XYZ file of C-alpha atoms in Angstrom:
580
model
C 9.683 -10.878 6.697
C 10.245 -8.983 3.246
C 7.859 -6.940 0.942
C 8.486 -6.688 -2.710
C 7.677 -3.274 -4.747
C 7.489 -3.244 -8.417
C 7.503 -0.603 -11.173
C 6.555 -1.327 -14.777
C 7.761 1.509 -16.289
C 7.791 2.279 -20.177
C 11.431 1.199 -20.606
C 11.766 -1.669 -17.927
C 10.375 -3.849 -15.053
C 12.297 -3.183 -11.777
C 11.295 -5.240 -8.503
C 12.700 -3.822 -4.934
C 12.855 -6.372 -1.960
C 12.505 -4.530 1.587
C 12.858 -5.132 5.075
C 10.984 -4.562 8.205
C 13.470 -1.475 8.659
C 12.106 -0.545 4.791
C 15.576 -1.568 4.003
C 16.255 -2.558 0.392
C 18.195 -6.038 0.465
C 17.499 -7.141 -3.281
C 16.993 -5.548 -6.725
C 16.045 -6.898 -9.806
C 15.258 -5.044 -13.403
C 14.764 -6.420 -17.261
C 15.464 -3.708 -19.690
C 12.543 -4.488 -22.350
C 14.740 -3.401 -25.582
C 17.859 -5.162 -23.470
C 16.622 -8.533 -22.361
C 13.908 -8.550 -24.717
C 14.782 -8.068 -27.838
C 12.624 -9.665 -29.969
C 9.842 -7.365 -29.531
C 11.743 -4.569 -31.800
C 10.750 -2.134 -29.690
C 12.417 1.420 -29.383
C 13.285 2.282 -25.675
C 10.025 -0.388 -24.976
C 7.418 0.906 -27.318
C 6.323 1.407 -30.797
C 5.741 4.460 -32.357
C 4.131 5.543 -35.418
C 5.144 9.178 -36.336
C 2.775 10.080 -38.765
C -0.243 9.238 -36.281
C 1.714 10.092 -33.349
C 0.568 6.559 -31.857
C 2.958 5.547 -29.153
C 2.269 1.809 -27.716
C 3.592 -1.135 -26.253
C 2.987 -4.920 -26.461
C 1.332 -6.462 -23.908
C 2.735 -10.282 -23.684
C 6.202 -8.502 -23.316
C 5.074 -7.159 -19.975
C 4.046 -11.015 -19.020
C 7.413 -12.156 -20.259
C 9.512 -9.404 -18.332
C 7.472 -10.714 -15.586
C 8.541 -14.571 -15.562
C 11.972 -14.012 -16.316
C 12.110 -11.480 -13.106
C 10.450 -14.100 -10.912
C 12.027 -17.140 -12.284
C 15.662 -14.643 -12.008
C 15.022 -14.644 -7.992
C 14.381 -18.341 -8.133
C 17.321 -19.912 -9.773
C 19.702 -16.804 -9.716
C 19.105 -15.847 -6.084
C 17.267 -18.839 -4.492
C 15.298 -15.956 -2.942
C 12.868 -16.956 -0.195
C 9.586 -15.896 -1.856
C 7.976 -17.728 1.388
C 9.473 -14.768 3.382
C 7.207 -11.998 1.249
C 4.479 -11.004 3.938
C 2.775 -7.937 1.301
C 2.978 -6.960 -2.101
C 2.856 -3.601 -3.787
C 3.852 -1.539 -6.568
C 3.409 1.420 -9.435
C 3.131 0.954 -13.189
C 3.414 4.076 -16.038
C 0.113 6.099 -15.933
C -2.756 6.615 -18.048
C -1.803 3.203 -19.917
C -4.358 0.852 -20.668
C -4.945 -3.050 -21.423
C -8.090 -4.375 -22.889
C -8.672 -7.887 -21.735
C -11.152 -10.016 -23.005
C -13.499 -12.543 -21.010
C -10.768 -15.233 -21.628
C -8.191 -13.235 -19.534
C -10.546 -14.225 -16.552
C -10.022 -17.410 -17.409
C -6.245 -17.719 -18.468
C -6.104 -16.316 -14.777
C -8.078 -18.926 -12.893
C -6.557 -21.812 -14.699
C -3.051 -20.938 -15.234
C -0.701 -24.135 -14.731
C 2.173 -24.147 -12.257
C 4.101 -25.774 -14.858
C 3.861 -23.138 -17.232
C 4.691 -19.348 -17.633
C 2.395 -16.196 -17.308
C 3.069 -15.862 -21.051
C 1.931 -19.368 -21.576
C -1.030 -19.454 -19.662
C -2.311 -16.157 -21.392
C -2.433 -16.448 -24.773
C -3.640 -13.557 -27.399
C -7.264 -14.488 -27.334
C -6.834 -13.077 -23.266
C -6.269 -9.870 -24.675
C -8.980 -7.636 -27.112
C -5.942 -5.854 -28.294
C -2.392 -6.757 -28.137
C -0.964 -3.834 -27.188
C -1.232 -1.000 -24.854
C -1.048 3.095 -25.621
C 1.644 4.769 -23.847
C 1.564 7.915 -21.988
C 3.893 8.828 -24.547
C 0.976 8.765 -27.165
C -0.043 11.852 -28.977
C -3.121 10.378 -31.764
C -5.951 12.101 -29.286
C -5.834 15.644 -30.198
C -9.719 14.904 -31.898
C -10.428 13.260 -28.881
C -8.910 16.326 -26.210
C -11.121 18.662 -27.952
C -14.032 16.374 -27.426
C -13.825 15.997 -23.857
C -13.354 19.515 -23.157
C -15.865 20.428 -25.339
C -18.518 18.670 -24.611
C -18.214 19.102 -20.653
C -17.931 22.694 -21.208
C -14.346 23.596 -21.310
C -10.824 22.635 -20.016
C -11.717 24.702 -16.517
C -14.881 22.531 -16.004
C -13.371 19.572 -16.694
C -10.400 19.788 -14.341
C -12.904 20.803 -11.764
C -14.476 17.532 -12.151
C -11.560 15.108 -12.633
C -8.443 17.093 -11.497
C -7.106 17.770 -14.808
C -7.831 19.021 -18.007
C -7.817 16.610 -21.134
C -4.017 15.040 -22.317
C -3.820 13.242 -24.968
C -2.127 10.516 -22.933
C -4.718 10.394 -20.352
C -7.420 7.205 -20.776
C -10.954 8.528 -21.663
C -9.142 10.062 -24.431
C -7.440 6.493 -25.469
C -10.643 4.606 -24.827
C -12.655 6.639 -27.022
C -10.319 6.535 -30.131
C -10.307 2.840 -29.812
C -14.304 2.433 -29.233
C -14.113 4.931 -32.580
C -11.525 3.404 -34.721
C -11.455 -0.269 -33.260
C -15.416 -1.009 -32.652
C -14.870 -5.066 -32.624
C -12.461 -4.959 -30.261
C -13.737 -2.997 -28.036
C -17.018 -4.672 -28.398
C -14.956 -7.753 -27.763
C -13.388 -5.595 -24.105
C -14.797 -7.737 -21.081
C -11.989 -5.229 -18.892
C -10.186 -2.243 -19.430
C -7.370 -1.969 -16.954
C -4.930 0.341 -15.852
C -1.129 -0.917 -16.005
C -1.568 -0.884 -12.788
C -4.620 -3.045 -11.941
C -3.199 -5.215 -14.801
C -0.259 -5.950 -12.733
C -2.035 -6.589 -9.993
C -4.135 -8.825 -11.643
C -1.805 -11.047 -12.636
C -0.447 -11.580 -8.077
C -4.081 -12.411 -7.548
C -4.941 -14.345 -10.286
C -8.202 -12.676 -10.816
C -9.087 -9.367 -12.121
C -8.046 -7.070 -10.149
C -10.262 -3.746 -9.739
C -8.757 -0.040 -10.645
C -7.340 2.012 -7.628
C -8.801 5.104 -7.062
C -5.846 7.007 -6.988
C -4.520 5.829 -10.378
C -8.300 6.219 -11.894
C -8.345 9.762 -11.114
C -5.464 10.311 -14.081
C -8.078 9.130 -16.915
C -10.614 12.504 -17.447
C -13.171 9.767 -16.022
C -13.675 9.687 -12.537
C -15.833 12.390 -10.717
C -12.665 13.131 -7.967
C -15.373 15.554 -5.648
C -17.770 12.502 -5.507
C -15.542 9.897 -5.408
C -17.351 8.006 -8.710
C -17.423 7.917 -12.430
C -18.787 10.561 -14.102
C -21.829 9.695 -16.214
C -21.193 12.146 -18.794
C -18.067 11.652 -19.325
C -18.654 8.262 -19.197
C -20.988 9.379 -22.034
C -18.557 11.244 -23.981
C -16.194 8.046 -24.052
C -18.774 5.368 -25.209
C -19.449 7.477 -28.498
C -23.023 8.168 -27.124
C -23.198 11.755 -26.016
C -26.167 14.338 -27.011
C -23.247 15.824 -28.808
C -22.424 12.927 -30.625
C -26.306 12.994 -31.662
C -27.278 9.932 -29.681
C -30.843 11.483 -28.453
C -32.410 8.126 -27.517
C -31.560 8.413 -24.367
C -32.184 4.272 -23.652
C -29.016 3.913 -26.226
C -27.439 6.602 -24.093
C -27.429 4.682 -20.730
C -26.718 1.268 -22.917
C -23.658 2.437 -23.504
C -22.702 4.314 -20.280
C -23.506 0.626 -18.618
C -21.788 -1.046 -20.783
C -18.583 0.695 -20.325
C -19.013 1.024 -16.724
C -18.935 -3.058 -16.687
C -15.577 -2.536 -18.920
C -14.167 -0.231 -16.107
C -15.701 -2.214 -13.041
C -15.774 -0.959 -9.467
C -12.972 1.472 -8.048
C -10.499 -0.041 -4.984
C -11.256 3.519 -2.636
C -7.382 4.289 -1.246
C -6.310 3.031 1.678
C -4.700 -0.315 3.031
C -6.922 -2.683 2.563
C -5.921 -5.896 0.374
C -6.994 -7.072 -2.517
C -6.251 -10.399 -2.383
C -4.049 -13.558 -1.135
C -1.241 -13.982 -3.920
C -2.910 -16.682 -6.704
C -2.521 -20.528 -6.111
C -0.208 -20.485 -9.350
C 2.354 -18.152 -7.555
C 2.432 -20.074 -4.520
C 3.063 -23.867 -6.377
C 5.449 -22.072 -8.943
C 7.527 -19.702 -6.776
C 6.813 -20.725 -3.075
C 5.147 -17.967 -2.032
C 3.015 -18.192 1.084
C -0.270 -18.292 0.870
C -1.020 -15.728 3.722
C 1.037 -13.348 1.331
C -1.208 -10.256 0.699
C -1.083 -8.132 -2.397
C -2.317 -4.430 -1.909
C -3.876 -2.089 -5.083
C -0.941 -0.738 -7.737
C -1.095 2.294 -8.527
C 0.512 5.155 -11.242
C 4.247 6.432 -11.235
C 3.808 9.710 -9.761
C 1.542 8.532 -7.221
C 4.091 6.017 -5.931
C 6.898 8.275 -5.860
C 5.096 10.610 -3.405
C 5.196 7.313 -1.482
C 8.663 6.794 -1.523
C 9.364 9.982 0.954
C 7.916 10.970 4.087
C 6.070 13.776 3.087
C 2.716 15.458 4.762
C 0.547 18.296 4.171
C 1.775 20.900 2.708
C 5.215 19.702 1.787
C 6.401 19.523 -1.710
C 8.522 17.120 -3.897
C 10.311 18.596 -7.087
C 11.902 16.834 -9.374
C 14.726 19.071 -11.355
C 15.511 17.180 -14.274
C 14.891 17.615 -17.857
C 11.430 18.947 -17.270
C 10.598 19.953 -13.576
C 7.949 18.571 -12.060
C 6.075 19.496 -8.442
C 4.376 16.914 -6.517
C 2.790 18.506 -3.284
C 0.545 16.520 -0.731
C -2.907 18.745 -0.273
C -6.031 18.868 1.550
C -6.853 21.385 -0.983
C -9.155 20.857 -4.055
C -8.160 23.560 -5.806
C -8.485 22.283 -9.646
C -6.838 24.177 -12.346
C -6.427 23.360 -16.714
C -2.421 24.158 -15.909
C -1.907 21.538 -13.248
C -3.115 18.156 -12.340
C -5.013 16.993 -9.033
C -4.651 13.084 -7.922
C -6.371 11.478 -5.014
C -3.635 10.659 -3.084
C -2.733 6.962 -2.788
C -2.764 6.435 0.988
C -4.322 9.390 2.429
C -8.218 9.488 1.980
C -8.894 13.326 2.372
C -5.872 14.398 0.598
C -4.487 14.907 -2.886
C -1.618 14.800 -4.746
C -1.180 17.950 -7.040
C 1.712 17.491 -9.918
C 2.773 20.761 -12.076
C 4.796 19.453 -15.113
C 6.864 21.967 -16.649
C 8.958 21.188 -20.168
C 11.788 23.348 -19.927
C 14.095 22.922 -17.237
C 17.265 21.671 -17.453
C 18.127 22.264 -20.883
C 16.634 26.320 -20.812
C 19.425 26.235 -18.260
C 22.031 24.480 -20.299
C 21.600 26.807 -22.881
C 22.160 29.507 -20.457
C 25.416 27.958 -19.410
C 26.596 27.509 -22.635
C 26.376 31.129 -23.732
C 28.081 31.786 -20.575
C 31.091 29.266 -21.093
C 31.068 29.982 -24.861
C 31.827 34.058 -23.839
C 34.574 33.070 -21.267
C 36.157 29.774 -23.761
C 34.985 27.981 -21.398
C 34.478 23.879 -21.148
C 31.178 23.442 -22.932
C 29.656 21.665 -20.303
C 31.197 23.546 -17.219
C 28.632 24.808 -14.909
C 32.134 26.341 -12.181
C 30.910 29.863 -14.207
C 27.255 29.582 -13.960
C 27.112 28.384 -10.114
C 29.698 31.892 -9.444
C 27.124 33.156 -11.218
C 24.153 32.049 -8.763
C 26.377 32.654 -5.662
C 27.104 36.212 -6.059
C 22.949 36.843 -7.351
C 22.270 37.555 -3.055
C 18.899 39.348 -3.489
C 16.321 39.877 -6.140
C 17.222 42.446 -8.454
C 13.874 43.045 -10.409
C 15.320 41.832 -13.185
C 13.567 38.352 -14.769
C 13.830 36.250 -17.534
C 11.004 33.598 -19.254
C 13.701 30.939 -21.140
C 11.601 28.449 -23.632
C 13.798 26.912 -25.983
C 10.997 24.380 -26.101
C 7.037 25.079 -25.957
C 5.849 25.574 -22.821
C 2.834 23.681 -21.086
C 2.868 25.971 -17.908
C 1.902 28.659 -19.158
C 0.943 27.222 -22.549
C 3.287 28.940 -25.227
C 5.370 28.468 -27.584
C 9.040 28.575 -27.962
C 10.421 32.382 -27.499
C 12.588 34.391 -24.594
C 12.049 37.327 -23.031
C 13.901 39.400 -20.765
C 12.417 42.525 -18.463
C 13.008 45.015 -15.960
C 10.821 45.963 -13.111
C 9.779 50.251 -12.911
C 9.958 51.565 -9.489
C 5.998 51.955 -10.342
C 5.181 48.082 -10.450
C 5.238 47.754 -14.346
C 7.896 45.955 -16.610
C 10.282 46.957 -18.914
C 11.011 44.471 -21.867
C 14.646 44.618 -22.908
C 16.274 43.194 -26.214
C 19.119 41.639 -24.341
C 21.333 42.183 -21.429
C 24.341 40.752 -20.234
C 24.550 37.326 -20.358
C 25.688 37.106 -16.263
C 22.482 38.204 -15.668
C 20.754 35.177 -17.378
C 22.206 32.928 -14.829
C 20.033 34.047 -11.407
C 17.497 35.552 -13.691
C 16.316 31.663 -14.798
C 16.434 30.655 -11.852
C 14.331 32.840 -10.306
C 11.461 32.716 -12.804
C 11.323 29.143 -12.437
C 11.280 29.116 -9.149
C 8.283 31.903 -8.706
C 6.423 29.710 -11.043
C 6.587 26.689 -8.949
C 5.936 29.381 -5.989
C 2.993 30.832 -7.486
C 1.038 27.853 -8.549
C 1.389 25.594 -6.214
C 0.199 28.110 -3.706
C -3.406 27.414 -4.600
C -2.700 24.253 -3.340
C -1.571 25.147 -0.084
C -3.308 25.417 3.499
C -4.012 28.660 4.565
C -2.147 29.194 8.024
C -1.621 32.665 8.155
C -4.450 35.462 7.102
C -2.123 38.040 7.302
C -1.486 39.275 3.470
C 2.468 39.518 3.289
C 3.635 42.988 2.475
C 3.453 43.861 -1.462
C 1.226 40.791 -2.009
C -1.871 41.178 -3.877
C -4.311 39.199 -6.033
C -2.673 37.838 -9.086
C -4.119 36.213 -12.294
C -1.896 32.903 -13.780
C -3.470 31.157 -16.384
C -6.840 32.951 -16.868
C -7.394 32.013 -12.775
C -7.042 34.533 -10.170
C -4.629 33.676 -7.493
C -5.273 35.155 -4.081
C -2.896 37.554 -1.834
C -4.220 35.553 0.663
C -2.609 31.930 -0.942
C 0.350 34.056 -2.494
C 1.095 34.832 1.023
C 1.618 31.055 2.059
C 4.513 29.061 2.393
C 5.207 25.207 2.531
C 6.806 23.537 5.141
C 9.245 21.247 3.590
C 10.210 21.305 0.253
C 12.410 18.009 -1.296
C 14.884 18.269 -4.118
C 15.310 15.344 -6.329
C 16.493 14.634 -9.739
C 19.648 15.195 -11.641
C 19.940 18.850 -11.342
C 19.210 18.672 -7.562
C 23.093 17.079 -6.911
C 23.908 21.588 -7.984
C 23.559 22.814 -4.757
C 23.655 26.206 -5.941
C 20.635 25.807 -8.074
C 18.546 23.720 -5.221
C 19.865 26.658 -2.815
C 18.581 29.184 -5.365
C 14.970 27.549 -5.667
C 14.991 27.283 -2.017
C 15.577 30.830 -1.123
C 12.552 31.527 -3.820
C 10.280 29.235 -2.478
C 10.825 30.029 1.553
C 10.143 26.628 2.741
C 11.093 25.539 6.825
C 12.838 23.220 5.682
C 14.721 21.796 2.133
C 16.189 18.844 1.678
C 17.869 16.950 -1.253
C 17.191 13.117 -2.240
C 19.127 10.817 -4.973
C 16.342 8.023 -5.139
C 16.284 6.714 -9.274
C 14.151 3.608 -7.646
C 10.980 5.958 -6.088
C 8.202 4.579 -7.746
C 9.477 0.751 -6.672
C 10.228 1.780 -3.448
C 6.611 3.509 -2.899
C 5.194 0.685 -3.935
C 7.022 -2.197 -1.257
C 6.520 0.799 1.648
C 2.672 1.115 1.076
C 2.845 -2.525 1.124
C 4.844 -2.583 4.521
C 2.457 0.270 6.163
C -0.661 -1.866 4.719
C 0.360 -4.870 6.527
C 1.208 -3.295 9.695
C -2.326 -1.592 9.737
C -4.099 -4.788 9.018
C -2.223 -6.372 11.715
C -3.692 -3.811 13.903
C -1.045 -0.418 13.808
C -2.685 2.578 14.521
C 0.309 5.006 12.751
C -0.878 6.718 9.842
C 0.890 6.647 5.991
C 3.015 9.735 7.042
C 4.034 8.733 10.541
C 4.529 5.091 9.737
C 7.802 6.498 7.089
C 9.103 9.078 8.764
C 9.736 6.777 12.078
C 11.496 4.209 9.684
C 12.632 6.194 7.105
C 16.607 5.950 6.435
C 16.928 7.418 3.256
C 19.992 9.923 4.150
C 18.528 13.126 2.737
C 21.332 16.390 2.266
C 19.913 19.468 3.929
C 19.407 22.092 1.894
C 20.914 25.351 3.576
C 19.532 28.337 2.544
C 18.715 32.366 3.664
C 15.135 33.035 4.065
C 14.725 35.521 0.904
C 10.902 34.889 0.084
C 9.667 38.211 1.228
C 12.324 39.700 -1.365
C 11.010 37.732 -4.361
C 7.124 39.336 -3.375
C 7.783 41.553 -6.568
C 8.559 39.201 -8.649
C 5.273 37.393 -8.372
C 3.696 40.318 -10.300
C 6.841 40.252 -12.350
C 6.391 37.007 -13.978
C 2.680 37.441 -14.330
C 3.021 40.627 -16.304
C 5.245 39.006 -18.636
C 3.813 35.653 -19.149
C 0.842 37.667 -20.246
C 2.650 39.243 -23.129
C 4.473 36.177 -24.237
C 3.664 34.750 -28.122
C 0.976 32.037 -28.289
C-alpha cells in the first residue's frame, strides 16, 4: 500500500511516494525552466515589470504532469496499482479560469493520449495563471479594504487583510480588464482544486482551507461573503451598481464560477478518473482527498497540536502556529486549518531575516578581517549574550511588512524608568544578540494573540501592549507555547535557534531539515484520510506523531523568557517611532 503527495510549486512539480510507516520510498520532480524549456519562463513564470504582473502558463502545469506520471511508468515501472489515497499542496492564492469545455476535456479524455492533449486551449478562459508572486492589484487592495471598511474589518472577516497576491484581488482585475474572458469563466479554481481536478477527472470543488487565503470566504461562518463577493464581481454600491437585481446577478454569477467549498476534513473527493486507471494502472478503489495551499500542507508535514509553533528561518521568517484562537489581525494571516475543523492555522511573514543578519555578520567579520561569510565570530557573539541586557536593535535593510515600514535601523537603550534611549551607534558586538532578540520578541509578541490562555496569572512586569494599532493583552503576553519547531536554512545555526528559543520560552524546541514539507503534508493527510475512512478513530495530530520518524534535533536551551518581559515594551516603544 503507498500514497502519493504532490506539490506544484511556482518553480517545479515534485511527487513523494509513502509508506504505511509514512516512509518516503520514491521521489520524483520536473524543474519547469529545466525540463521544460520551451515555455521561456524565468524560474517558472512570466513577469512583466512595468505592471508588476507575475504569471504562469497553464498547459505547462499539464505537461509537467504527464512527463512525472509517464517518468514512474517507464523509468521506475512503479506500481501505480499499489496507490491506496492521493493528496497534495499547490502555490497559494493562484488561480485557473476554466471554461465549460474543461468539463468536458475531463470526462472524455483518451487513454491514448496525454493530459496536455486531451485539454486543449479552448478548456481554459485564460491561458495562464497569476502567481502569488504578482504585484498589478494595488487598485484592487485598496478596493477591498475600502469598501468593507478597512484592513482591520476585513481580516476579521476572512483572516487577512488584502495582498495583492491573494484571489479576490486577481479575480477582480481580470473581471475589470479581461470582461470576455471572464464572461467566458464556467470555473475559477485554486491550483489546488485544479490539480485535483485533473485525479478525478471532473471538477473538483475548492477546499476550505485553501479558500480562506482569497479575501473571499466569510472564515467565522464558514461561507462566502456576499459583499465581498460583491466587491469582486464589479457590482458593489461603491462601484455605483444601485439596482440591486444587477447586484445579486452578479454575486450569483460568480458564486457559480467559485462553486461549493470541500469543508476540511477526510472525506474524499473522488475515485481516481477512468483515464488514470487505463493509462497508468491505477486502481480504481484509489481515493483522491481535497489539495490544498503550500503553507497549509507544510503544517501537515509535522506533528504539531495546539499551541505549538513552526518557524521557518530562512530568507524571510515565517511563523505557522496551530490555534483554536480567532484572533484576526491586518499584520498576520488566519487559515482554517486543513485537517482540524475547530482550529486555525495563523502564519506571520516577516521580510527581513536572514540577510538583516548577514549584514550584521559582515560588519562583524569586516572589523576583525574576517572570512566574509564566517558566522565562527557572530555565533561567539550569541554565546557569550547570557541574559537580556536592555539593549535592542530593529535591522531593516529591506521594508518591513511586520510592522509595515520602510527600510531604516535603529538602535536603543532601555532607562531604569521603562522608557528608551535611541543611540546613533554602538559597538558592533552588540548587534549580534541585539537582532536576535528583537526578532525573536516579535515572533513572541504576536503570535501570543494566537495562543490559549492557560495561565491567568499576569507574569511579573507584563502589561497591556499595543503592536500594530491592536492592543495586546498582559494576560496573552503572559503565555507561552508548548513546542516550538525550527526549520529552514538558518535553523542548521544552533546558536541562533538556541537564541530564539530562550526568547520564546517554549517546553520544548526542536529543529527539522524537511525541503519536501508541502509534498510530504500532502501524501500524510492522504494516509490519515484513508485510515479514518476505513474506520480509525485517531485524530490528524495523534495519527503523525505515533508514526512520525522524521529525526528532529532537540533544541537545548535555558528558560530565559521571564528575562526578555522588558523587552516586550522595548520593541513596542521603538517600532512606534520607526520612519513610515
Amino acid at each position: 500500500m503507498s500514497f502519493l503527495g504532490l506539490d506544484l510549486s511556482t518553480q517545479q512539480l515534485k511527487l513523494l511516494v509513502t509508506n504505511e510507516q509514512l516512509e518516503v520510498t520514491n521521489s520524483y520532480a520536473i524543474e519547469f525552466e529545466k525540463h521544460l524549456p520551451h515555455y521561456n519562463t524565468t524560474k517558472g513564470v512570466y513577469t512583466n515589470e512595468e505592471t508588476g504582473s507575475v504569471v504562469a502558463p497553464v498547459v505547462m502545469w499539464l505537461e509537467a504532469l504527464d512527463m512525472i506520471l509517464e517518468q514512474m511508468k517507464k523509468d521506475d515501472d512503479f506500481d501505480f496499482a499499489s496507490v491506496k489515497g492521493i493528496s497534495g499542496s499547490c502555490q497559494q492564492h493562484g488561480s485557473v479560469y476554466v471554461s465549460s469545455k474543461f468539463h468536458t476535456g475531463l470526462e472524455k479524455a483518451s487513454s491514448d493520449k496525454s493530459f496536455k492533449e486531451s485539454l486543449t486551449e479552448e478548456c481554459f478562459a485564460l491561458q495562464t495563471a497569476p502567481n502569488w508572486q504578482d504585484h498589478s492589484t494595488g487598485e484592487e487592495i485598496k478596493i477591498f479594504e475600502d469598501y468593507i471598511g478597512g484592513k482591520e474589518e476585513l481580516a476579521k472577516v476572512t483572516g487577512s487583510r488584502a495582498h495583492y497576491r491573494f484571489t479576490g484581488t486577481q479575480i477582480r482585475k481580470i473581471a475589470k480588464d479581461h470582461p470576455k474572458e471572464y464572461a467566458n469563466t464556467d470555473r475559477i479554481q485554486l491550483v489546488s482544486s485544479f490539480l485535483a481536478s485533473l485525479f478525478i477527472g471532473k471538477v473538483a470543488n475548492l477546499e476550505e482551507a485553501d479558500a480562506t487565503g482569497m479575501n473571499l470566504y466569510d472564515v467565522p461562518n464558514r461561507k462566502w461573503s456576499e459583499e465581498l463577493l460583491a466587491t469582486c464581481s464589479l457590482s458593489h454600491e461603491k462601484d455605483g451598481v444601485t439596482d440591486e437585481s444587477e447586484r445579486a446577478k452578479a454575486v450569483e454569477s460568480l458564486k457559480q464560477k467559485l462553486g461549493d467549498v470541500t469543508p476540511v476534513g477526510y472525506d474524499n473527493i473522488g475515485s481516481v478518473s477512468p483515464y488514470l486507471v487505463k493509462r497508468y494502472g491505477f486502481s480504481p478503489d484509489c481515493k483522491v482527498y481535497a489539495f490544498t495551499g503550500d503553507n497549509l500542507a507544510t503544517i501537515l508535514s509535522l506533528p504539531l497540536n495546539q499551541d505549538e509553533l513552526l518557524i521557518s528561518l530562512g530568507t524571510s521568517t515565517t511563523v505557522l502556529l496551530v490555534t483554536k484562537t480567532y484572533a484576526p489581525s491586518s499584520n498576520y494571516h488566519l487559515f482554517i486549518h486543513p485537517t482540524i475543523p475547530d482550529a486555525y492555522m495563523g502564519m506571520i511573514c516577516y521580510c527581513n531575516g536572514s540577510l538583516a543578519r548577514e549584514k550584521v555578520r559582515d560588519v562583524l567579520n569586516e572589523k576583525y578581517h574576517k572570512p566574509h561569510a564566517d558566522w565562527t565570530l557572530f555565533d561567539e557573539l550569541l554565546e557569550k549574550s547570557t541574559s537580556f541586557d536592555n539593549k535592542l536593535g530593529v535591522y531593516f535593510p529591506l521594508g518591513e511588512i511586520v510592522p509595515n515600514r520602510r527600510a531604516q535601523t535603529l538602535r536603543a537603550t532601555l532607562n531604569s524608568d521603562g522608557s528608551i534611549k535611541v543611540v546613533d551607534s554602538w559597538d558592533a558586538e552588540i548587534d549580534a544578540p541585539a537582532i536576535l532578540h528583537s526578532q525573536a520578541l516579535s515572533c513572541r509578541a504576536r503570535a501570543s494573540p494566537m495562543l490559549s490562555i492557560h495561565t491567568e496569572t499576569v507574569a511579573p512586569q507584563c502589561e497591556d501592549l499595543e503592536f500594530d494599532e491592536k492592543t495586546i493583552s498582559a494576560i496573552n503576553l503572559s503565555q507561552r507555547p508548548h513546542k516550538v519547531v525550527f526549520v529552514g536554512g538558518a535553523s542548521k545555526n544552533i546558536h541562533i535557534s538556541r537564541k530564539f528559543a530562550e526568547v520564546l520560552g517554549a517546553g520544548e524546541n526542536l529543529r527539522f531539515d524537511n525541503p519536501n514539507a508541502c509534498a510530504l503534508g500532502g501524501a500524510f493527510k492522504a494516509s490519515w484520510s484513508v485510515y479514518r475512512e476505513e474506520g480509525g478513530n485517531d485524530d490528524y495530530h495523534k495519527y503523525l506523531a505515533g508514526k512520525f520518524k522524521g529525526g528532529m534535533e532537540v533544541v537545548e536551551a535555558e528558560d530565559k523568557w521571564e528575562q526578555f518581559i522588558p523587552g516586550l515594551k522595548m520593541l513596542k516603544q521603538m517600532e512606534d517611532i520607526l520612519e513610515h
